[in-house]
CSV table of C-alpha atoms and ligand atoms in Angstrom, one decimal:
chain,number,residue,atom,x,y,z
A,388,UNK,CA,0.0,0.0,0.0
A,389,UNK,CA,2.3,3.2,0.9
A,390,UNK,CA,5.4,4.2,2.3
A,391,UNK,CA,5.4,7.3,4.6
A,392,UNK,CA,8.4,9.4,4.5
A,393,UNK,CA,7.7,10.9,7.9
A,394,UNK,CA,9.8,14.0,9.0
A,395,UNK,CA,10.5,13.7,12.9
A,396,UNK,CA,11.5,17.5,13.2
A,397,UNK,CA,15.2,18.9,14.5
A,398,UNK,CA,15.4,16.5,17.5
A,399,UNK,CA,12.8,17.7,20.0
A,400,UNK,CA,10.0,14.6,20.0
A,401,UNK,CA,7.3,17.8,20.6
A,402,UNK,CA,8.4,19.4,16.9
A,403,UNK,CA,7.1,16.4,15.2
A,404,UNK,CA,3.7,17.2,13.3
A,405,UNK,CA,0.2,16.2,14.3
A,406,UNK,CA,0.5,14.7,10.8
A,407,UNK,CA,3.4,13.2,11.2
A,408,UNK,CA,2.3,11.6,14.9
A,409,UNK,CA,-0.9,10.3,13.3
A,410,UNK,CA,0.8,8.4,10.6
A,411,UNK,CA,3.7,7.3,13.3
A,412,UNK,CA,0.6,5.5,15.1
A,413,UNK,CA,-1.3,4.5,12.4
A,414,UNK,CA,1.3,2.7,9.7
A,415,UNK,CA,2.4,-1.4,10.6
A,416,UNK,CA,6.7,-0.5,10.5
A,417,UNK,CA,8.2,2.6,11.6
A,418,UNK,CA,11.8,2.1,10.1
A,419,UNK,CA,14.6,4.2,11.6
A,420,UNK,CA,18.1,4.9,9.8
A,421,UNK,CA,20.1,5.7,12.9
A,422,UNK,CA,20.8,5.9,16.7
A,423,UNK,CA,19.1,9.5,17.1
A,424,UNK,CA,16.0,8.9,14.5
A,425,UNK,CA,15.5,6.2,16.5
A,426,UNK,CA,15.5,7.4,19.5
A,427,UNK,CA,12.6,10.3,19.1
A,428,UNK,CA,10.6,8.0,17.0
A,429,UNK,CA,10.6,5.5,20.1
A,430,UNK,CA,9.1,8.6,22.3
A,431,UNK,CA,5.8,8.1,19.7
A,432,UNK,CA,5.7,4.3,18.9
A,433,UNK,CA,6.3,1.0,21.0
A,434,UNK,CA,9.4,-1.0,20.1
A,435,UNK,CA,7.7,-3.1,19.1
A,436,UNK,CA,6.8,-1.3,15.7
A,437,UNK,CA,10.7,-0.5,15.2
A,438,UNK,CA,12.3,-1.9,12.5
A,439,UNK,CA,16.0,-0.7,12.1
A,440,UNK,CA,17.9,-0.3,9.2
A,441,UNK,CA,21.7,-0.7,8.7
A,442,UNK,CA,23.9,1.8,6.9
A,443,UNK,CA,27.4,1.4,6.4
A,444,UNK,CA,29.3,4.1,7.3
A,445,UNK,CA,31.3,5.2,3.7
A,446,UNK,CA,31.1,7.4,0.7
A,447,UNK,CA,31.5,4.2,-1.9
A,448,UNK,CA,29.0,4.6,-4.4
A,449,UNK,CA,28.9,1.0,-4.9
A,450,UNK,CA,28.0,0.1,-1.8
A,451,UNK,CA,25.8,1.9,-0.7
A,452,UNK,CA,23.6,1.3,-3.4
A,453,UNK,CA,23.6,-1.9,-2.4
A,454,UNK,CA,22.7,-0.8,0.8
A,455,UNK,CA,19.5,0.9,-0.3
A,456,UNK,CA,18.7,-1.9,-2.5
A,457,UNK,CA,18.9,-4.3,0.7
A,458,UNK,CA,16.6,-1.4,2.9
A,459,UNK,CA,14.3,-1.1,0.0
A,460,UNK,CA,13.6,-4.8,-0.1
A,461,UNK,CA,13.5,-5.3,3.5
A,462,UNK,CA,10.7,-2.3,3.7
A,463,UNK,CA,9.0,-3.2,0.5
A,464,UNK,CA,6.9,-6.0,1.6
A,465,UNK,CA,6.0,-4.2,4.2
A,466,UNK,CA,4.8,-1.2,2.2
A,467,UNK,CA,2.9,-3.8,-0.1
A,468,UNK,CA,0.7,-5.6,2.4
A,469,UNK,CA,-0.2,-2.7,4.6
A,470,UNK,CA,1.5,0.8,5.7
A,471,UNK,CA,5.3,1.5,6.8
A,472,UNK,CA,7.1,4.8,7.5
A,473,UNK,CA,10.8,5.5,7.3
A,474,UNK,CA,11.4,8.5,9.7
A,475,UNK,CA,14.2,10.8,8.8
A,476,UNK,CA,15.1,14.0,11.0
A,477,UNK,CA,14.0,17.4,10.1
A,478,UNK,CA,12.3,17.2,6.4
A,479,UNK,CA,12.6,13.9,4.6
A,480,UNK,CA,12.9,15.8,1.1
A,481,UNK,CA,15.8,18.4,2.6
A,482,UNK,CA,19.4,16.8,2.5
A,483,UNK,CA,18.1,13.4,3.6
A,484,UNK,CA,18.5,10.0,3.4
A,485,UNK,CA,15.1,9.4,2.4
A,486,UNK,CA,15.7,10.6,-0.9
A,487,UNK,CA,17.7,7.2,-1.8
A,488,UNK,CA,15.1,4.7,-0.6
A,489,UNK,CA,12.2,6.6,-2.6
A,490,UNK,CA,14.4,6.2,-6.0
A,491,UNK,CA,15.3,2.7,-4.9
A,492,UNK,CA,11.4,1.9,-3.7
A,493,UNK,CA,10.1,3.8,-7.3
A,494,UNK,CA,12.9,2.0,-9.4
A,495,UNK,CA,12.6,-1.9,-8.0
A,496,UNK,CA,9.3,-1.6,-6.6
A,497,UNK,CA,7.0,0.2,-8.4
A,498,UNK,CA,3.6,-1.3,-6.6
A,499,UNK,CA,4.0,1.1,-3.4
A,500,UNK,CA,2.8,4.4,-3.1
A,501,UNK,CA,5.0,6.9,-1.4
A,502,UNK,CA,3.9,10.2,0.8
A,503,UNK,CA,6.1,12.8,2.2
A,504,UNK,CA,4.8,13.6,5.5
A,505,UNK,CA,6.6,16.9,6.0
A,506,UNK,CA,9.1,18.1,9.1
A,507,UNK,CA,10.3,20.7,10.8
A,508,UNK,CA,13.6,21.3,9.0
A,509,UNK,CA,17.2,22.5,10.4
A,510,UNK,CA,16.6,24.9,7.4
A,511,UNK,CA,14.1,26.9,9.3
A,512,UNK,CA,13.8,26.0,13.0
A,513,UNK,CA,17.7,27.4,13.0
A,514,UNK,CA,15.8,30.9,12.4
A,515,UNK,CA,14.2,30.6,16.1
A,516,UNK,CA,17.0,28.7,17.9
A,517,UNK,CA,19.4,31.7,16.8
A,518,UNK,CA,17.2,34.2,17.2
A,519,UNK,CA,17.6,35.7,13.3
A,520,UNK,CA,14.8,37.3,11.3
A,521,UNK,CA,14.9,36.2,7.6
A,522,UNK,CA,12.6,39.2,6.4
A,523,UNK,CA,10.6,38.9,3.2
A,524,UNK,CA,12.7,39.5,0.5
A,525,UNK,CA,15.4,38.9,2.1
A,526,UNK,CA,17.6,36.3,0.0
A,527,UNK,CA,18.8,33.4,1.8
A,528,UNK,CA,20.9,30.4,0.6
A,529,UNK,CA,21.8,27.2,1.8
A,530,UNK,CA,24.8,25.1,1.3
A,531,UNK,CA,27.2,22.2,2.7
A,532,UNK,CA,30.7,23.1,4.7
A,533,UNK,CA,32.0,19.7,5.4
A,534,UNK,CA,36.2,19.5,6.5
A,535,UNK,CA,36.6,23.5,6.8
A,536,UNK,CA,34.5,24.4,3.7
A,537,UNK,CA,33.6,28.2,3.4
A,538,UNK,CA,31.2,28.8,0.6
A,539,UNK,CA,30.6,32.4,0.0
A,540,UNK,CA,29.1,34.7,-2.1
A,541,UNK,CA,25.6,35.3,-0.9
A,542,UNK,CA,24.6,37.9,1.4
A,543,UNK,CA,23.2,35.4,4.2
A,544,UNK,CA,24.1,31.7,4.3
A,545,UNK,CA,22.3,28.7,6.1
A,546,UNK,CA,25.3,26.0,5.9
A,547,UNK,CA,24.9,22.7,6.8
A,548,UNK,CA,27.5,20.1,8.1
A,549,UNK,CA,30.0,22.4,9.6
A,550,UNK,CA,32.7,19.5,10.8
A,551,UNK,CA,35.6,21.8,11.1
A,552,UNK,CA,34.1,25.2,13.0
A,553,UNK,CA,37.5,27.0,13.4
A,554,UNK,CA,38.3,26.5,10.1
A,555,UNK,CA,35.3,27.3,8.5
A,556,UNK,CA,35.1,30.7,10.8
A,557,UNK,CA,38.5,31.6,9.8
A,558,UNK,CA,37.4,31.4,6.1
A,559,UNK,CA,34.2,33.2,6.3
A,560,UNK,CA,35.4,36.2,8.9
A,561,UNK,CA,38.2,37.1,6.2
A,562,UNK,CA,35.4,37.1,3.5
A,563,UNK,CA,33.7,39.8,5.7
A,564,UNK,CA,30.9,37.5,7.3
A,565,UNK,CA,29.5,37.2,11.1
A,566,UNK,CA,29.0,34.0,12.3
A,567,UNK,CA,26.8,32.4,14.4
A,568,UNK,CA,26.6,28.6,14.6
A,569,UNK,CA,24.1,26.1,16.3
A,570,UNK,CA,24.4,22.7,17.2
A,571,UNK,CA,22.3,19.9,18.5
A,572,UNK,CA,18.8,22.9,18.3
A,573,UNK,CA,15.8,21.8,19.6
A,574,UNK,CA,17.5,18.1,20.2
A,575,UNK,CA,17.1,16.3,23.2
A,576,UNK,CA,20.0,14.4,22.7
A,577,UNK,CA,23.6,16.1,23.6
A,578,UNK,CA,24.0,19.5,24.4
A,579,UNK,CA,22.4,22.6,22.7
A,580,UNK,CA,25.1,25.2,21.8
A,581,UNK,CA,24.7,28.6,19.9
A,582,UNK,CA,27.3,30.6,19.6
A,583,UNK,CA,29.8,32.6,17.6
A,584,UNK,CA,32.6,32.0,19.3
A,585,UNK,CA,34.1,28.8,17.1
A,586,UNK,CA,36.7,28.1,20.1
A,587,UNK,CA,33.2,26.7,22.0
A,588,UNK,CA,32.9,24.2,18.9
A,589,UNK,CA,36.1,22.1,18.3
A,590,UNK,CA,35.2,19.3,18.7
A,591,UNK,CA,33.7,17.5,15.7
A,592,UNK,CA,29.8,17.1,16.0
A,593,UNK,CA,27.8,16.2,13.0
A,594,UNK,CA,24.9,18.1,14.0
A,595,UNK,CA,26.2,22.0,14.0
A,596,UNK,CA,25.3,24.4,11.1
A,597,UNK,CA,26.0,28.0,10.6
A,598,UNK,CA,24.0,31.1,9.9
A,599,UNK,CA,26.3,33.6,8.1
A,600,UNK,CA,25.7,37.1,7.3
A,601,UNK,CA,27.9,39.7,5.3
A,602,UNK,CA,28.8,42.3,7.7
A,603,UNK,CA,28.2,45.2,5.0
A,604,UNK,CA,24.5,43.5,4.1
A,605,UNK,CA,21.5,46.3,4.5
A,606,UNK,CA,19.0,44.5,7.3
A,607,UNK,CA,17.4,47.6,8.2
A,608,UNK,CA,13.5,46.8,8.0
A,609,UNK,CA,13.2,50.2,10.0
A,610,UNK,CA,8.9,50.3,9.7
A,611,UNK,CA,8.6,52.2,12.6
A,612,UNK,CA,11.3,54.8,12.0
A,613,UNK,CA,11.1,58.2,11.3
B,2131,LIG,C1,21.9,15.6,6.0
B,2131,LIG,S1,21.3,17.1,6.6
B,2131,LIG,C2,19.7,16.7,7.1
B,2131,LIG,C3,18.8,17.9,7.2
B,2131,LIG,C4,17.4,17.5,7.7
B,2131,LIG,N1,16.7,16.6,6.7
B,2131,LIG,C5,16.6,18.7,7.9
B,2131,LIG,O1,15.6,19.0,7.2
B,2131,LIG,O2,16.9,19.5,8.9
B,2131,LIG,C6,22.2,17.1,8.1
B,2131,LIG,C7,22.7,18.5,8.5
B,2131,LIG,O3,21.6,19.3,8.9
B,2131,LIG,C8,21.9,20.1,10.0
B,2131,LIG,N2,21.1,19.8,11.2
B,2131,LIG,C9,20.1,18.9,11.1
B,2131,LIG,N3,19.4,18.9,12.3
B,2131,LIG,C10,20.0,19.8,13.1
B,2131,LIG,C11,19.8,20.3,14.4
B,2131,LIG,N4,18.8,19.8,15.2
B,2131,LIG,N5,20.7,21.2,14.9
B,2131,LIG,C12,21.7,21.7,14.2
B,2131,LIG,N6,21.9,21.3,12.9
B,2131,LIG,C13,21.1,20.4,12.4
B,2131,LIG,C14,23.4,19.8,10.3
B,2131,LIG,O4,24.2,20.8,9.7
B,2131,LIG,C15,23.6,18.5,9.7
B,2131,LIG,O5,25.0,18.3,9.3
């Protein structure tokens, strides 16, 4: 019948939709790609509804393919006799895994149905954790930083997958950006830190983006000034 790409939210099992918690409840599998899916899709449904996936952890093409192909067939007959969901963080169609197992699913087996369930995305709860008005019209751009990556260019940047902080600060400061980074927002698991102070991040953690601005960029929404 139909796989349900559910999106769980940032982290915080009270982000997850009413949508999103209604299918959760409703479908026969909830299948999980990692540790911290896992973990806020057990604050909705019974173990007993889990089914995990493996991933290995490498960039070889190959296999991970092979991967998918394995995940897709384990969740397919699933899918074809009654419901499953495979619950990604945030937004399953944002940077997300869930992207691979719905061209897998569509590709090797085309008699299930597949729904996006939307989530709340890194892409926009960073907004409210950081305390940062995107105004309308306002251009903003998002991009990946991985291992000290500093894509510029734009006046305001969301970046994603900012490994190497200190790096990456040192890169955008000298292209005339401030900086302000967040890491673990609205998760329950680890610490929440926002900051712009890249000695506070160091340490490598998978979960930090960045919210860059050019210094020189014209945010003056002044309404209410004379
Ligand atoms: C592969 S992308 C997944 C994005 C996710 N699908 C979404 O819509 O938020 C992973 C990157 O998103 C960012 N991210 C996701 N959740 C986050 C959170 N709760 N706090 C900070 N960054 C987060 C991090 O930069 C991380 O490296």
């Amino acid at each position: 019948m139909t796989l349900y790409g559910v999106g769980l939210g940032p982290g915080d099992a009270g982000l997850l939709t009413v949508r999103g918690a209604q299918v959760l409840d409703e479908v026969d599998v909830v299948y999980t790609p990692g540790r911290l899916s896992r973990s806020v899709a057990l604050e909705h449904v019974p173990e007993s509804r889990i089914g995990d996936l493996e991933f290995p952890m490498t960039r070889d093409e190959a296999e991970l393919r092979q991967a998918w192909k394995s995940a897709a067939s384990d969740v397919a007959p699933t899918a074809e006799d009654g419901d499953a969901a495979f619950v990604t963080l945030g937004d399953p169609n944002v940077y997300s895994t869930f992207g691979h197992l719905r061209r897998t699913i569509e590709r090797f087996h085309p008699g299930v149905d597949v729904e996006v369930v939307p989530g709340v995305s890194s892409v926009t709860a960073f907004a409210a954790a950081l305390d940062v008005e995107i105004a309308a019209g306002s251009e903003l751009t998002l991009r990946e930083a991985s291992g000290g990556d500093a894509p510029v260019g734009p006046d305001r940047l969301i970046l994603f997958k900012v490994t190497d902080v200190p790096v990456t600060h040192e890169k955008l400061v000298d292209a005339g950006y401030e900086v302000t980074y967040g890491r673990r927002l609205f998760m329950e698991q680890g610490e929440t830190v926002i900051t712009d102070d890249p000695t506070e991040l160091a340490d490598r953690d998978y979960y930090t983006l960045a919210y860059a601005e050019r210094a020189d960029v014209d945010d003056d929404h002044a309404l209410f000034e004379s």
